[in-house]
Amino acid sequence: MVAAADSRKDLTTTIHLTALRSVESSLSRLIQESGPELTEVLNALADDAAMLVSLIGPSKGARFLLEPQVTQIGRATTNEIFLDDVTVSRKHAQVAKSGKSYLLKDLGSLNGTYLNGELVTEKILADGDELQIGKYRMHFFQGGKVRA
């Protein structure tokens, strides 16, 4: 019976849906749909400031100013950005400011941290990047830019 089980081919397969991304409007359209207040807020950001904004998903409209040198993100209420969902680890990720750059770093989370649909462990953020942690999707905006 063991020999018969060993000779059978495994007909199961694994697919990873995390690499699939829904087709969304362009970033400028998402900003426009959020209303003129968001554009004003983004235009008012100082040159050395940055912000994460949820333009789609469960926390749509939420804004997080990245004020401290290191901003912790996770399910623990002690994080600067608290994301209340079981798909988010207690200490999931962090954004660290280094000069004028912002570095996104996964903190060994169970479900991973995605930047523009790609699983990352550490990456420098660029203006407009989409950060996904669990079911939360936020866009990174750096100050000193004029948005229409």
XYZ file of C-alpha atoms in Angstrom:
148
model
C 0.000 0.000 0.000
C 2.907 2.336 0.691
C 4.348 1.602 -2.748
C 1.019 2.484 -4.376
C 0.868 5.786 -2.507
C 4.444 6.627 -3.500
C 3.801 5.897 -7.178
C 0.850 8.296 -7.412
C 1.630 11.733 -8.716
C 0.763 14.685 -6.569
C -2.009 16.485 -8.425
C -2.194 19.469 -6.110
C -0.615 22.809 -6.784
C -0.133 26.050 -4.934
C -0.931 29.440 -6.360
C 0.003 32.703 -4.706
C -2.698 35.309 -5.124
C -0.687 37.979 -3.347
C 1.149 38.770 -6.574
C -2.139 39.604 -8.271
C -3.264 43.187 -8.023
C -6.613 44.606 -8.918
C -6.702 47.094 -11.726
C -7.125 50.465 -10.055
C -7.366 53.981 -11.314
C -4.163 55.915 -11.780
C -2.692 57.511 -8.680
C -3.562 61.030 -9.809
C -7.166 59.943 -10.334
C -7.312 58.373 -6.865
C -6.016 61.626 -5.363
C -8.541 63.624 -7.365
C -11.407 61.360 -6.256
C -10.370 61.879 -2.624
C -11.243 65.557 -2.931
C -9.424 68.902 -2.918
C -8.624 68.722 0.799
C -6.159 65.852 0.246
C -4.404 67.776 -2.530
C -4.076 70.781 -0.222
C -2.652 68.610 2.576
C -0.126 66.940 0.242
C 0.929 70.284 -1.252
C 1.431 71.693 2.263
C 3.873 68.921 3.284
C 7.304 70.337 4.067
C 10.238 69.281 1.885
C 11.564 66.956 4.592
C 8.161 65.470 5.523
C 6.242 62.446 4.278
C 2.838 60.863 4.712
C 1.082 57.548 4.151
C -2.476 57.931 2.824
C -5.057 55.203 2.385
C -6.748 55.975 -0.938
C -8.493 52.599 -1.310
C -9.495 49.710 0.907
C -10.867 49.390 4.427
C -9.245 52.499 5.900
C -9.889 54.773 2.911
C -9.231 58.397 3.840
C -6.833 57.684 6.711
C -3.659 59.806 6.751
C -0.497 59.064 8.694
C 2.207 61.722 8.980
C 5.623 60.063 9.223
C 6.915 62.373 11.969
C 9.303 60.328 14.106
C 12.630 59.066 12.767
C 11.146 55.559 12.892
C 7.425 54.894 12.445
C 6.300 51.451 13.618
C 3.353 49.807 11.823
C 1.389 46.847 13.157
C -1.490 45.369 15.109
C -0.126 46.288 18.563
C -1.713 49.467 19.908
C 1.753 50.776 20.834
C 2.641 51.281 17.139
C 2.497 54.774 15.644
C 0.325 53.300 12.859
C -2.144 50.841 14.363
C -3.793 48.473 11.845
C -6.482 46.406 13.537
C -6.667 43.152 11.579
C -5.481 39.573 12.163
C -3.595 39.619 8.827
C -1.268 42.241 10.310
C 1.489 41.151 12.702
C 1.827 42.931 16.057
C 5.106 44.489 14.907
C 4.731 44.199 11.154
C 6.909 46.856 9.511
C 8.575 50.205 10.003
C 9.410 53.287 7.978
C 12.698 54.909 8.961
C 13.782 58.363 7.860
C 17.393 58.698 6.739
C 18.230 62.155 5.441
C 15.590 62.874 2.794
C 14.946 59.179 2.129
C 12.461 56.850 3.789
C 13.276 53.164 4.182
C 10.486 50.585 4.471
C 11.506 47.472 6.408
C 9.495 44.334 7.151
C 9.995 43.237 10.764
C 9.642 39.490 10.159
C 5.886 39.625 9.693
C 3.908 36.458 9.048
C 2.097 37.668 5.897
C 4.799 39.925 4.475
C 5.005 43.547 3.404
C 4.304 44.484 -0.196
C 5.498 47.510 -2.119
C 3.818 48.066 -5.483
C 2.633 44.444 -5.406
C 6.091 42.999 -4.736
C 7.052 41.228 -1.513
C 9.884 43.209 0.098
C 12.033 42.930 3.196
C 13.649 46.355 2.846
C 13.257 49.074 0.218
C 13.623 52.842 -0.200
C 10.206 54.447 -0.737
C 9.492 56.643 -3.746
C 6.711 59.209 -4.051
C 3.464 57.471 -5.015
C 4.532 53.949 -3.976
C 1.730 51.660 -2.802
C 2.401 49.887 0.490
C 0.249 46.877 1.374
C 0.179 45.389 4.848
C -2.507 42.764 5.301
C -5.689 44.136 3.799
C -4.520 47.745 4.207
C -3.239 49.642 1.170
C -1.570 53.015 1.612
C 0.310 55.321 -0.730
C 3.529 57.085 0.224
C 3.799 60.821 -0.474
C 6.884 62.929 0.049
C 6.714 66.674 0.665
C 8.030 69.397 -1.581
C 5.964 68.370 -4.588
C 3.102 70.267 -6.196
C 0.080 68.149 -7.053
C -2.741 69.480 -9.192
